[in-house]
């Protein structure tokens, strides 16, 4: 990350955790600075090294490095989770839909896949073309496959409760109101998931499979960049507790998104303000509904999301759309 981002993060976490504020002991000697503590934590995350590997460079002991890492990860989550690890708001959805349409997939919100972290974690993530991770779900045993992780994931919770921004788009003259994610063949045939076609027959289906698989590389690229930036999630997890691993993974994802935003040079607080306005506008809109009516609507929305028929319809529309688009480009 750039120095300006490092300094900004240090300033923010000092507001929520006094551990990163330099103090003096009883003799008046200065203690460790916030820069030392934060640097030690970042080096452990970025290089995936044991805590005692930073003692000579940072001049702190192993136990202090572990403490710095734990305080750092919890401070990052407490400070930035509400901004950098949240569902897309209305403005984000509009931008994602525009990007998806430009790439040949109207209604696409991103790509979906799982990544294993050797120990017992199986992160499930949704990413967009710019490698921003919109959704992350983990703490599942590594023995679970992508389907069972998706079943336990809260990815579509807001959609089933009618609290997600509406995604209006048209494919092949058919109107849709639910966005979808690109995924590989193991995922179920839902209305919100567009999979590739295994052994496609005919030029139209082959075209869909080729373009879908190319666009779906977004999530693989995001995992690759995340692991390159934070080697700790690519090497076997060491003897931390479940809670420590939870905060480590979430911190790496949040910092990953912060670096992407910093490289895009988005004006400060632009996303957080927009997100706050969207979230507060949706609060309370469901409170006055009858519980029985709300539950019935919840089940109906759940059936719509998991509809195999709707999945086939949108995939067929995409086949025709991409074919006609290819003809226009030619």
PDB file of C-alpha atoms in Angstrom:
ATOM      1  CA  UNK A   1       0.000   0.000   0.000  1.00  0.00           C
ATOM      2  CA  UNK A   2       1.021   3.600  -0.469  1.00  0.00           C
ATOM      3  CA  UNK A   3       2.493   5.546   2.430  1.00  0.00           C
ATOM      4  CA  UNK A   4      -0.483   7.898   2.512  1.00  0.00           C
ATOM      5  CA  UNK A   5      -2.857   4.966   3.010  1.00  0.00           C
ATOM      6  CA  UNK A   6      -0.623   3.512   5.730  1.00  0.00           C
ATOM      7  CA  UNK A   7      -0.620   6.805   7.628  1.00  0.00           C
ATOM      8  CA  UNK A   8      -4.380   7.203   7.210  1.00  0.00           C
ATOM      9  CA  UNK A   9      -5.054   3.712   8.579  1.00  0.00           C
ATOM     10  CA  UNK A  10      -2.724   4.286  11.533  1.00  0.00           C
ATOM     11  CA  UNK A  11      -4.499   7.532  12.385  1.00  0.00           C
ATOM     12  CA  UNK A  12      -7.929   5.864  12.212  1.00  0.00           C
ATOM     13  CA  UNK A  13      -7.097   2.859  14.367  1.00  0.00           C
ATOM     14  CA  UNK A  14      -5.462   5.113  16.958  1.00  0.00           C
ATOM     15  CA  UNK A  15      -8.915   6.639  17.440  1.00  0.00           C
ATOM     16  CA  UNK A  16     -10.428   3.289  18.426  1.00  0.00           C
ATOM     17  CA  UNK A  17      -7.504   1.554  20.134  1.00  0.00           C
ATOM     18  CA  UNK A  18      -5.027   3.237  22.476  1.00  0.00           C
ATOM     19  CA  UNK A  19      -2.622   0.354  21.977  1.00  0.00           C
ATOM     20  CA  UNK A  20      -1.290   2.083  18.845  1.00  0.00           C
ATOM     21  CA  UNK A  21      -0.615   5.377  20.627  1.00  0.00           C
ATOM     22  CA  UNK A  22       2.964   5.680  21.864  1.00  0.00           C
ATOM     23  CA  UNK A  23       3.310   6.058  25.631  1.00  0.00           C
ATOM     24  CA  UNK A  24       6.133   6.321  28.172  1.00  0.00           C
ATOM     25  CA  UNK A  25       6.928   3.956  31.000  1.00  0.00           C
ATOM     26  CA  UNK A  26       7.500   4.865  34.663  1.00  0.00           C
ATOM     27  CA  UNK A  27      11.062   5.947  33.910  1.00  0.00           C
ATOM     28  CA  UNK A  28       9.988   8.260  31.131  1.00  0.00           C
ATOM     29  CA  UNK A  29      11.395   6.075  28.368  1.00  0.00           C
ATOM     30  CA  UNK A  30       9.251   6.009  25.207  1.00  0.00           C
ATOM     31  CA  UNK A  31       7.469   2.767  24.428  1.00  0.00           C
ATOM     32  CA  UNK A  32       6.787   1.241  21.041  1.00  0.00           C
ATOM     33  CA  UNK A  33       5.356   3.575  18.429  1.00  0.00           C
ATOM     34  CA  UNK A  34       2.184   2.902  16.502  1.00  0.00           C
ATOM     35  CA  UNK A  35       4.266   2.620  13.347  1.00  0.00           C
ATOM     36  CA  UNK A  36       6.251  -0.249  14.866  1.00  0.00           C
ATOM     37  CA  UNK A  37       3.130  -2.108  16.021  1.00  0.00           C
ATOM     38  CA  UNK A  38       1.307  -1.662  12.723  1.00  0.00           C
ATOM     39  CA  UNK A  39       4.363  -2.564  10.659  1.00  0.00           C
ATOM     40  CA  UNK A  40       4.860  -5.768  12.644  1.00  0.00           C
ATOM     41  CA  UNK A  41       1.225  -6.771  12.077  1.00  0.00           C
ATOM     42  CA  UNK A  42       1.349  -5.972   8.378  1.00  0.00           C
ATOM     43  CA  UNK A  43       4.573  -7.909   7.826  1.00  0.00           C
ATOM     44  CA  UNK A  44       3.037 -11.003   9.433  1.00  0.00           C
ATOM     45  CA  UNK A  45      -0.038 -10.640   7.210  1.00  0.00           C
ATOM     46  CA  UNK A  46       1.839  -9.791   4.023  1.00  0.00           C
ATOM     47  CA  UNK A  47       4.629 -12.340   4.271  1.00  0.00           C
ATOM     48  CA  UNK A  48       2.877 -15.047   6.278  1.00  0.00           C
ATOM     49  CA  UNK A  49       5.878 -15.336   8.589  1.00  0.00           C
ATOM     50  CA  UNK A  50       5.903 -16.414  12.246  1.00  0.00           C
ATOM     51  CA  UNK A  51       5.723 -13.661  14.834  1.00  0.00           C
ATOM     52  CA  UNK A  52       9.343 -14.145  15.853  1.00  0.00           C
ATOM     53  CA  UNK A  53      10.516 -13.401  12.308  1.00  0.00           C
ATOM     54  CA  UNK A  54       9.884  -9.668  12.715  1.00  0.00           C
ATOM     55  CA  UNK A  55      11.793  -9.197  15.971  1.00  0.00           C
ATOM     56  CA  UNK A  56      15.073  -8.012  14.451  1.00  0.00           C
ATOM     57  CA  UNK A  57      13.535  -5.678  11.853  1.00  0.00           C
ATOM     58  CA  UNK A  58      10.864  -4.113  14.084  1.00  0.00           C
ATOM     59  CA  UNK A  59      12.761  -4.507  17.376  1.00  0.00           C
ATOM     60  CA  UNK A  60       9.888  -6.118  19.260  1.00  0.00           C
ATOM     61  CA  UNK A  61       9.487  -9.521  20.875  1.00  0.00           C
ATOM     62  CA  UNK A  62       7.421 -12.423  19.573  1.00  0.00           C
ATOM     63  CA  UNK A  63       4.677 -12.000  22.178  1.00  0.00           C
ATOM     64  CA  UNK A  64       4.441  -8.285  21.438  1.00  0.00           C
ATOM     65  CA  UNK A  65       4.188  -8.971  17.699  1.00  0.00           C
ATOM     66  CA  UNK A  66       1.314 -11.409  18.309  1.00  0.00           C
ATOM     67  CA  UNK A  67      -0.427  -8.852  20.505  1.00  0.00           C
ATOM     68  CA  UNK A  68       0.064  -6.174  17.845  1.00  0.00           C
ATOM     69  CA  UNK A  69      -1.414  -8.468  15.197  1.00  0.00           C
ATOM     70  CA  UNK A  70      -4.471  -9.259  17.314  1.00  0.00           C
ATOM     71  CA  UNK A  71      -5.098  -5.631  18.204  1.00  0.00           C
ATOM     72  CA  UNK A  72      -4.538  -4.565  14.601  1.00  0.00           C
ATOM     73  CA  UNK A  73      -6.961  -7.045  13.030  1.00  0.00           C
ATOM     74  CA  UNK A  74      -9.709  -6.257  15.526  1.00  0.00           C
ATOM     75  CA  UNK A  75      -9.190  -2.515  15.096  1.00  0.00           C
ATOM     76  CA  UNK A  76      -9.345  -2.792  11.306  1.00  0.00           C
ATOM     77  CA  UNK A  77     -12.603  -4.750  11.431  1.00  0.00           C
ATOM     78  CA  UNK A  78     -14.153  -2.386  13.982  1.00  0.00           C
ATOM     79  CA  UNK A  79     -13.135   0.705  11.998  1.00  0.00           C
ATOM     80  CA  UNK A  80     -13.668  -0.282   8.370  1.00  0.00           C
ATOM     81  CA  UNK A  81     -16.021  -3.262   8.085  1.00  0.00           C
ATOM     82  CA  UNK A  82     -19.096  -1.043   7.719  1.00  0.00           C
ATOM     83  CA  UNK A  83     -17.539   0.645   4.674  1.00  0.00           C
ATOM     84  CA  UNK A  84     -15.271  -1.874   2.951  1.00  0.00           C
ATOM     85  CA  UNK A  85     -17.049  -5.192   3.469  1.00  0.00           C
ATOM     86  CA  UNK A  86     -20.704  -4.512   2.733  1.00  0.00           C
ATOM     87  CA  UNK A  87     -23.290  -5.336   0.108  1.00  0.00           C
ATOM     88  CA  UNK A  88     -23.470  -2.987  -2.904  1.00  0.00           C
ATOM     89  CA  UNK A  89     -25.853  -0.053  -2.579  1.00  0.00           C
ATOM     90  CA  UNK A  90     -28.047   1.339  -5.361  1.00  0.00           C
ATOM     91  CA  UNK A  91     -25.222   3.336  -6.929  1.00  0.00           C
ATOM     92  CA  UNK A  92     -22.898   0.324  -6.783  1.00  0.00           C
ATOM     93  CA  UNK A  93     -25.519  -1.960  -8.353  1.00  0.00           C
ATOM     94  CA  UNK A  94     -26.102   0.528 -11.171  1.00  0.00           C
ATOM     95  CA  UNK A  95     -22.363   0.668 -11.870  1.00  0.00           C
ATOM     96  CA  UNK A  96     -21.990  -3.117 -11.727  1.00  0.00           C
ATOM     97  CA  UNK A  97     -24.922  -3.587 -14.107  1.00  0.00           C
ATOM     98  CA  UNK A  98     -23.380  -1.112 -16.531  1.00  0.00           C
ATOM     99  CA  UNK A  99     -20.035  -2.888 -16.415  1.00  0.00           C
ATOM    100  CA  UNK A 100     -21.729  -6.258 -16.881  1.00  0.00           C
ATOM    101  CA  UNK A 101     -23.677  -5.066 -19.903  1.00  0.00           C
ATOM    102  CA  UNK A 102     -20.526  -3.688 -21.513  1.00  0.00           C
ATOM    103  CA  UNK A 103     -18.962  -7.140 -21.160  1.00  0.00           C
ATOM    104  CA  UNK A 104     -21.969  -8.871 -22.706  1.00  0.00           C
ATOM    105  CA  UNK A 105     -23.802  -9.910 -19.536  1.00  0.00           C
ATOM    106  CA  UNK A 106     -26.693  -7.554 -18.691  1.00  0.00           C
ATOM    107  CA  UNK A 107     -27.707  -8.127 -15.074  1.00  0.00           C
ATOM    108  CA  UNK A 108     -24.329  -9.493 -13.947  1.00  0.00           C
ATOM    109  CA  UNK A 109     -23.286  -8.299 -10.483  1.00  0.00           C
ATOM    110  CA  UNK A 110     -19.991 -10.180 -10.280  1.00  0.00           C
ATOM    111  CA  UNK A 111     -18.441 -13.629 -10.044  1.00  0.00           C
ATOM    112  CA  UNK A 112     -18.848 -16.195  -7.284  1.00  0.00           C
ATOM    113  CA  UNK A 113     -16.437 -18.870  -6.068  1.00  0.00           C
ATOM    114  CA  UNK A 114     -14.790 -20.480  -3.035  1.00  0.00           C
ATOM    115  CA  UNK A 115     -11.173 -20.492  -1.873  1.00  0.00           C
ATOM    116  CA  UNK A 116      -9.676 -22.871   0.682  1.00  0.00           C
ATOM    117  CA  UNK A 117      -7.347 -21.722   3.435  1.00  0.00           C
ATOM    118  CA  UNK A 118      -5.589 -24.766   4.795  1.00  0.00           C
ATOM    119  CA  UNK A 119      -6.639 -25.344   8.394  1.00  0.00           C
ATOM    120  CA  UNK A 120     -10.404 -25.312   8.528  1.00  0.00           C
ATOM    121  CA  UNK A 121     -11.562 -22.238   6.626  1.00  0.00           C
ATOM    122  CA  UNK A 122     -13.417 -22.112   3.319  1.00  0.00           C
ATOM    123  CA  UNK A 123     -14.003 -18.481   2.268  1.00  0.00           C
ATOM    124  CA  UNK A 124     -16.844 -17.858  -0.185  1.00  0.00           C
ATOM    125  CA  UNK A 125     -16.510 -14.595  -2.077  1.00  0.00           C
ATOM    126  CA  UNK A 126     -18.217 -12.399  -4.660  1.00  0.00           C
ATOM    127  CA  UNK A 127     -16.028 -10.034  -6.677  1.00  0.00           C
ATOM    128  CA  UNK A 128     -16.473  -7.525  -9.482  1.00  0.00           C
ATOM    129  CA  UNK A 129     -14.309  -6.804 -12.507  1.00  0.00           C
ATOM    130  CA  UNK A 130     -12.068  -4.394 -10.577  1.00  0.00           C
ATOM    131  CA  UNK A 131     -11.316  -7.213  -8.054  1.00  0.00           C
ATOM    132  CA  UNK A 132     -13.377  -5.559  -5.305  1.00  0.00           C
ATOM    133  CA  UNK A 133     -14.661  -8.250  -2.915  1.00  0.00           C
ATOM    134  CA  UNK A 134     -18.308  -7.483  -2.154  1.00  0.00           C
ATOM    135  CA  UNK A 135     -19.182 -10.516  -0.093  1.00  0.00           C
ATOM    136  CA  UNK A 136     -17.060 -12.827   2.027  1.00  0.00           C
ATOM    137  CA  UNK A 137     -18.266 -15.773   4.065  1.00  0.00           C
ATOM    138  CA  UNK A 138     -15.995 -18.157   5.922  1.00  0.00           C
ATOM    139  CA  UNK A 139     -15.447 -20.254   9.086  1.00  0.00           C
ATOM    140  CA  UNK A 140     -16.848 -23.268   7.251  1.00  0.00           C
ATOM    141  CA  UNK A 141     -14.967 -26.594   7.467  1.00  0.00           C
ATOM    142  CA  UNK A 142     -12.767 -27.232   4.464  1.00  0.00           C
ATOM    143  CA  UNK A 143     -14.514 -30.581   3.908  1.00  0.00           C
ATOM    144  CA  UNK A 144     -17.589 -28.720   2.621  1.00  0.00           C
ATOM    145  CA  UNK A 145     -17.866 -28.127  -1.109  1.00  0.00           C
ATOM    146  CA  UNK A 146     -18.988 -24.960  -2.867  1.00  0.00           C
ATOM    147  CA  UNK A 147     -22.671 -25.952  -2.811  1.00  0.00           C
ATOM    148  CA  UNK A 148     -22.871 -26.560   0.921  1.00  0.00           C
ATOM    149  CA  UNK A 149     -20.937 -23.360   1.627  1.00  0.00           C
ATOM    150  CA  UNK A 150     -23.390 -21.410  -0.560  1.00  0.00           C
ATOM    151  CA  UNK A 151     -26.352 -22.956   1.277  1.00  0.00           C
ATOM    152  CA  UNK A 152     -25.017 -21.580   4.566  1.00  0.00           C
ATOM    153  CA  UNK A 153     -23.891 -18.256   3.155  1.00  0.00           C
ATOM    154  CA  UNK A 154     -25.993 -15.098   3.761  1.00  0.00           C
ATOM    155  CA  UNK A 155     -25.295 -13.924   0.201  1.00  0.00           C
ATOM    156  CA  UNK A 156     -28.970 -13.738  -0.788  1.00  0.00           C
ATOM    157  CA  UNK A 157     -30.438 -12.845   2.620  1.00  0.00           C
ATOM    158  CA  UNK A 158     -31.197  -9.240   1.703  1.00  0.00           C
ATOM    159  CA  UNK A 159     -32.719 -10.321  -1.585  1.00  0.00           C
ATOM    160  CA  UNK A 160     -35.097 -12.788   0.054  1.00  0.00           C
ATOM    161  CA  UNK A 161     -36.117 -10.114   2.569  1.00  0.00           C
ATOM    162  CA  UNK A 162     -36.617  -7.504  -0.184  1.00  0.00           C
ATOM    163  CA  UNK A 163     -33.932  -5.248   1.257  1.00  0.00           C
ATOM    164  CA  UNK A 164     -31.467  -5.467  -1.619  1.00  0.00           C
ATOM    165  CA  UNK A 165     -31.333  -2.751  -4.305  1.00  0.00           C
ATOM    166  CA  UNK A 166     -33.446  -3.637  -7.327  1.00  0.00           C
ATOM    167  CA  UNK A 167     -31.511  -4.642 -10.420  1.00  0.00           C
ATOM    168  CA  UNK A 168     -33.602  -3.732 -13.447  1.00  0.00           C
ATOM    169  CA  UNK A 169     -32.325  -4.845 -16.838  1.00  0.00           C
ATOM    170  CA  UNK A 170     -33.473  -6.407 -20.089  1.00  0.00           C
ATOM    171  CA  UNK A 171     -32.115  -9.401 -21.984  1.00  0.00           C
ATOM    172  CA  UNK A 172     -33.523 -10.481 -25.330  1.00  0.00           C
ATOM    173  CA  UNK A 173     -36.569  -8.194 -24.768  1.00  0.00           C
ATOM    174  CA  UNK A 174     -37.335  -9.880 -21.421  1.00  0.00           C
ATOM    175  CA  UNK A 175     -37.330  -7.722 -18.266  1.00  0.00           C
ATOM    176  CA  UNK A 176     -35.611  -8.913 -15.075  1.00  0.00           C
ATOM    177  CA  UNK A 177     -35.400  -7.508 -11.539  1.00  0.00           C
ATOM    178  CA  UNK A 178     -32.797  -9.805  -9.907  1.00  0.00           C
ATOM    179  CA  UNK A 179     -29.116  -9.614 -10.722  1.00  0.00           C
ATOM    180  CA  UNK A 180     -26.996 -12.733 -11.064  1.00  0.00           C
ATOM    181  CA  UNK A 181     -23.463 -13.973 -10.501  1.00  0.00           C
ATOM    182  CA  UNK A 182     -21.243 -16.005 -12.780  1.00  0.00           C
ATOM    183  CA  UNK A 183     -20.144 -19.327 -11.307  1.00  0.00           C
ATOM    184  CA  UNK A 184     -18.559 -22.612 -12.324  1.00  0.00           C
ATOM    185  CA  UNK A 185     -20.349 -25.872 -12.972  1.00  0.00           C
ATOM    186  CA  UNK A 186     -20.620 -27.136  -9.383  1.00  0.00           C
ATOM    187  CA  UNK A 187     -23.064 -24.408  -8.347  1.00  0.00           C
ATOM    188  CA  UNK A 188     -26.839 -25.030  -8.438  1.00  0.00           C
ATOM    189  CA  UNK A 189     -29.112 -23.851 -11.218  1.00  0.00           C
ATOM    190  CA  UNK A 190     -30.652 -20.811  -9.574  1.00  0.00           C
ATOM    191  CA  UNK A 191     -32.119 -17.663 -11.097  1.00  0.00           C
ATOM    192  CA  UNK A 192     -29.323 -15.652  -9.490  1.00  0.00           C
ATOM    193  CA  UNK A 193     -26.481 -17.824 -10.818  1.00  0.00           C
ATOM    194  CA  UNK A 194     -25.385 -18.209 -14.428  1.00  0.00           C
ATOM    195  CA  UNK A 195     -23.124 -21.198 -14.938  1.00  0.00           C
ATOM    196  CA  UNK A 196     -21.053 -22.252 -17.878  1.00  0.00           C
ATOM    197  CA  UNK A 197     -22.332 -25.018 -20.160  1.00  0.00           C
ATOM    198  CA  UNK A 198     -20.551 -28.321 -19.836  1.00  0.00           C
ATOM    199  CA  UNK A 199     -19.701 -29.777 -23.253  1.00  0.00           C
ATOM    200  CA  UNK A 200     -21.700 -27.139 -25.171  1.00  0.00           C
ATOM    201  CA  UNK A 201     -23.234 -28.206 -28.456  1.00  0.00           C
ATOM    202  CA  UNK A 202     -23.594 -25.667 -31.234  1.00  0.00           C
ATOM    203  CA  UNK A 203     -21.948 -22.344 -31.915  1.00  0.00           C
ATOM    204  CA  UNK A 204     -24.340 -20.320 -29.728  1.00  0.00           C
ATOM    205  CA  UNK A 205     -23.788 -22.380 -26.611  1.00  0.00           C
ATOM    206  CA  UNK A 206     -20.067 -22.552 -27.217  1.00  0.00           C
ATOM    207  CA  UNK A 207     -19.985 -18.754 -27.402  1.00  0.00           C
ATOM    208  CA  UNK A 208     -21.775 -18.409 -24.051  1.00  0.00           C
ATOM    209  CA  UNK A 209     -19.443 -20.924 -22.410  1.00  0.00           C
ATOM    210  CA  UNK A 210     -16.344 -19.190 -23.743  1.00  0.00           C
ATOM    211  CA  UNK A 211     -17.366 -15.667 -22.710  1.00  0.00           C
ATOM    212  CA  UNK A 212     -18.784 -16.775 -19.351  1.00  0.00           C
ATOM    213  CA  UNK A 213     -15.605 -18.623 -18.432  1.00  0.00           C
ATOM    214  CA  UNK A 214     -13.496 -15.624 -19.464  1.00  0.00           C
ATOM    215  CA  UNK A 215     -15.534 -13.195 -17.333  1.00  0.00           C
ATOM    216  CA  UNK A 216     -15.633 -15.604 -14.399  1.00  0.00           C
ATOM    217  CA  UNK A 217     -11.845 -15.332 -14.122  1.00  0.00           C
ATOM    218  CA  UNK A 218     -12.475 -12.139 -12.120  1.00  0.00           C
ATOM    219  CA  UNK A 219     -12.943 -14.075  -8.904  1.00  0.00           C
ATOM    220  CA  UNK A 220      -9.883 -16.245  -9.569  1.00  0.00           C
ATOM    221  CA  UNK A 221      -7.823 -13.117 -10.203  1.00  0.00           C
ATOM    222  CA  UNK A 222      -9.127 -11.566  -6.995  1.00  0.00           C
ATOM    223  CA  UNK A 223      -8.141 -14.622  -4.968  1.00  0.00           C
ATOM    224  CA  UNK A 224      -4.719 -14.563  -6.612  1.00  0.00           C
ATOM    225  CA  UNK A 225      -4.190 -10.872  -5.828  1.00  0.00           C
ATOM    226  CA  UNK A 226      -5.443 -11.337  -2.261  1.00  0.00           C
ATOM    227  CA  UNK A 227      -3.017 -14.196  -1.653  1.00  0.00           C
ATOM    228  CA  UNK A 228      -0.165 -12.294  -3.295  1.00  0.00           C
ATOM    229  CA  UNK A 229      -0.771  -9.258  -1.107  1.00  0.00           C
ATOM    230  CA  UNK A 230      -1.317 -11.258   2.067  1.00  0.00           C
ATOM    231  CA  UNK A 231       0.686 -14.436   1.942  1.00  0.00           C
ATOM    232  CA  UNK A 232      -0.710 -15.467   5.318  1.00  0.00           C
ATOM    233  CA  UNK A 233      -3.910 -16.729   3.622  1.00  0.00           C
ATOM    234  CA  UNK A 234      -1.975 -18.810   1.083  1.00  0.00           C
ATOM    235  CA  UNK A 235       0.216 -20.703   3.546  1.00  0.00           C
ATOM    236  CA  UNK A 236      -1.141 -23.142   6.140  1.00  0.00           C
ATOM    237  CA  UNK A 237      -2.699 -21.319   9.080  1.00  0.00           C
ATOM    238  CA  UNK A 238      -0.680 -21.669  12.244  1.00  0.00           C
ATOM    239  CA  UNK A 239      -1.861 -22.142  15.819  1.00  0.00           C
ATOM    240  CA  UNK A 240      -4.235 -19.221  16.147  1.00  0.00           C
ATOM    241  CA  UNK A 241      -7.705 -19.678  17.572  1.00  0.00           C
ATOM    242  CA  UNK A 242     -10.848 -19.678  15.433  1.00  0.00           C
ATOM    243  CA  UNK A 243     -11.501 -16.090  16.464  1.00  0.00           C
ATOM    244  CA  UNK A 244      -8.008 -14.950  15.493  1.00  0.00           C
ATOM    245  CA  UNK A 245      -8.296 -16.593  12.070  1.00  0.00           C
ATOM    246  CA  UNK A 246     -11.676 -14.973  11.556  1.00  0.00           C
ATOM    247  CA  UNK A 247     -10.252 -11.500  12.141  1.00  0.00           C
ATOM    248  CA  UNK A 248      -7.143 -12.208  10.080  1.00  0.00           C
ATOM    249  CA  UNK A 249      -9.148 -13.234   7.011  1.00  0.00           C
ATOM    250  CA  UNK A 250     -11.574 -10.345   7.350  1.00  0.00           C
ATOM    251  CA  UNK A 251      -8.721  -7.863   7.831  1.00  0.00           C
ATOM    252  CA  UNK A 252      -6.949  -9.084   4.696  1.00  0.00           C
ATOM    253  CA  UNK A 253     -10.129  -8.654   2.637  1.00  0.00           C
ATOM    254  CA  UNK A 254     -10.831  -5.186   4.032  1.00  0.00           C
ATOM    255  CA  UNK A 255      -7.262  -4.023   3.385  1.00  0.00           C
ATOM    256  CA  UNK A 256      -7.439  -5.537  -0.103  1.00  0.00           C
ATOM    257  CA  UNK A 257     -10.517  -3.417  -0.873  1.00  0.00           C
ATOM    258  CA  UNK A 258      -8.927  -0.338   0.677  1.00  0.00           C
ATOM    259  CA  UNK A 259      -5.875  -0.710  -1.549  1.00  0.00           C
ATOM    260  CA  UNK A 260      -8.094  -1.072  -4.631  1.00  0.00           C
ATOM    261  CA  UNK A 261     -10.021   2.063  -3.681  1.00  0.00           C
ATOM    262  CA  UNK A 262      -6.802   3.967  -2.991  1.00  0.00           C
ATOM    263  CA  UNK A 263      -5.421   3.000  -6.395  1.00  0.00           C
ATOM    264  CA  UNK A 264      -8.661   4.167  -8.041  1.00  0.00           C
ATOM    265  CA  UNK A 265      -8.271   7.593  -6.379  1.00  0.00           C
ATOM    266  CA  UNK A 266     -11.912   7.720  -5.280  1.00  0.00           C
ATOM    267  CA  UNK A 267     -12.627  10.859  -3.222  1.00  0.00           C
ATOM    268  CA  UNK A 268     -12.452  10.200   0.513  1.00  0.00           C
ATOM    269  CA  UNK A 269     -15.709   9.066   2.138  1.00  0.00           C
ATOM    270  CA  UNK A 270     -17.584   9.011  -1.175  1.00  0.00           C
ATOM    271  CA  UNK A 271     -18.571   5.377  -0.821  1.00  0.00           C
ATOM    272  CA  UNK A 272     -19.300   5.535   2.889  1.00  0.00           C
ATOM    273  CA  UNK A 273     -21.685   8.477   2.523  1.00  0.00           C
ATOM    274  CA  UNK A 274     -23.557   6.868  -0.363  1.00  0.00           C
ATOM    275  CA  UNK A 275     -23.813   3.589   1.515  1.00  0.00           C
ATOM    276  CA  UNK A 276     -25.108   5.274   4.654  1.00  0.00           C
ATOM    277  CA  UNK A 277     -27.802   7.104   2.711  1.00  0.00           C
ATOM    278  CA  UNK A 278     -28.931   3.913   1.000  1.00  0.00           C
ATOM    279  CA  UNK A 279     -28.959   1.853   4.171  1.00  0.00           C
ATOM    280  CA  UNK A 280     -30.866   4.416   6.214  1.00  0.00           C
ATOM    281  CA  UNK A 281     -33.442   4.805   3.448  1.00  0.00           C
ATOM    282  CA  UNK A 282     -34.221   1.099   3.668  1.00  0.00           C
ATOM    283  CA  UNK A 283     -34.442   0.901   7.458  1.00  0.00           C
ATOM    284  CA  UNK A 284     -37.868   0.315   8.929  1.00  0.00           C
ATOM    285  CA  UNK A 285     -39.649  -0.272   5.642  1.00  0.00           C
ATOM    286  CA  UNK A 286     -40.393  -3.861   6.638  1.00  0.00           C
ATOM    287  CA  UNK A 287     -41.281  -3.263  10.289  1.00  0.00           C
ATOM    288  CA  UNK A 288     -45.023  -2.626   9.843  1.00  0.00           C
ATOM    289  CA  UNK A 289     -45.731  -5.724   7.760  1.00  0.00           C
ATOM    290  CA  UNK A 290     -47.733  -8.605   9.142  1.00  0.00           C
ATOM    291  CA  UNK A 291     -45.333 -11.405  10.255  1.00  0.00           C
ATOM    292  CA  UNK A 292     -47.311 -14.076   8.413  1.00  0.00           C
ATOM    293  CA  UNK A 293     -47.352 -12.006   5.255  1.00  0.00           C
ATOM    294  CA  UNK A 294     -43.650 -11.277   5.560  1.00  0.00           C
ATOM    295  CA  UNK A 295     -42.833 -14.964   6.007  1.00  0.00           C
ATOM    296  CA  UNK A 296     -44.967 -15.920   3.004  1.00  0.00           C
ATOM    297  CA  UNK A 297     -43.181 -13.314   0.892  1.00  0.00           C
ATOM    298  CA  UNK A 298     -39.829 -14.539   2.199  1.00  0.00           C
ATOM    299  CA  UNK A 299     -40.586 -18.093   1.057  1.00  0.00           C
ATOM    300  CA  UNK A 300     -41.847 -16.844  -2.307  1.00  0.00           C
ATOM    301  CA  UNK A 301     -38.647 -14.848  -2.849  1.00  0.00           C
ATOM    302  CA  UNK A 302     -36.584 -17.863  -1.838  1.00  0.00           C
ATOM    303  CA  UNK A 303     -38.377 -19.987  -4.427  1.00  0.00           C
ATOM    304  CA  UNK A 304     -37.784 -17.310  -7.075  1.00  0.00           C
ATOM    305  CA  UNK A 305     -34.064 -17.253  -6.305  1.00  0.00           C
ATOM    306  CA  UNK A 306     -33.777 -21.052  -6.449  1.00  0.00           C
ATOM    307  CA  UNK A 307     -35.959 -21.496  -9.520  1.00  0.00           C
ATOM    308  CA  UNK A 308     -34.420 -23.895 -12.046  1.00  0.00           C
ATOM    309  CA  UNK A 309     -36.910 -22.763 -14.667  1.00  0.00           C
ATOM    310  CA  UNK A 310     -35.919 -19.113 -14.235  1.00  0.00           C
ATOM    311  CA  UNK A 311     -32.263 -20.155 -14.452  1.00  0.00           C
ATOM    312  CA  UNK A 312     -32.893 -21.840 -17.796  1.00  0.00           C
ATOM    313  CA  UNK A 313     -34.847 -18.852 -19.109  1.00  0.00           C
ATOM    314  CA  UNK A 314     -32.151 -16.303 -18.300  1.00  0.00           C
ATOM    315  CA  UNK A 315     -29.417 -18.556 -19.654  1.00  0.00           C
ATOM    316  CA  UNK A 316     -31.302 -19.048 -22.930  1.00  0.00           C
ATOM    317  CA  UNK A 317     -31.840 -15.300 -23.180  1.00  0.00           C
ATOM    318  CA  UNK A 318     -28.119 -14.752 -22.628  1.00  0.00           C
ATOM    319  CA  UNK A 319     -27.310 -17.287 -25.351  1.00  0.00           C
ATOM    320  CA  UNK A 320     -29.402 -15.334 -27.837  1.00  0.00           C
ATOM    321  CA  UNK A 321     -28.147 -11.974 -26.577  1.00  0.00           C
ATOM    322  CA  UNK A 322     -24.479 -12.899 -26.892  1.00  0.00           C
ATOM    323  CA  UNK A 323     -25.046 -14.428 -30.309  1.00  0.00           C
ATOM    324  CA  UNK A 324     -26.764 -11.320 -31.632  1.00  0.00           C
ATOM    325  CA  UNK A 325     -24.115  -9.138 -29.992  1.00  0.00           C
ATOM    326  CA  UNK A 326     -21.368 -11.142 -31.685  1.00  0.00           C
ATOM    327  CA  UNK A 327     -23.089 -10.575 -35.012  1.00  0.00           C
ATOM    328  CA  UNK A 328     -23.264  -6.834 -34.379  1.00  0.00           C
ATOM    329  CA  UNK A 329     -19.576  -6.712 -33.488  1.00  0.00           C
ATOM    330  CA  UNK A 330     -18.686  -8.599 -36.653  1.00  0.00           C
TER     331      UNK A 330
END
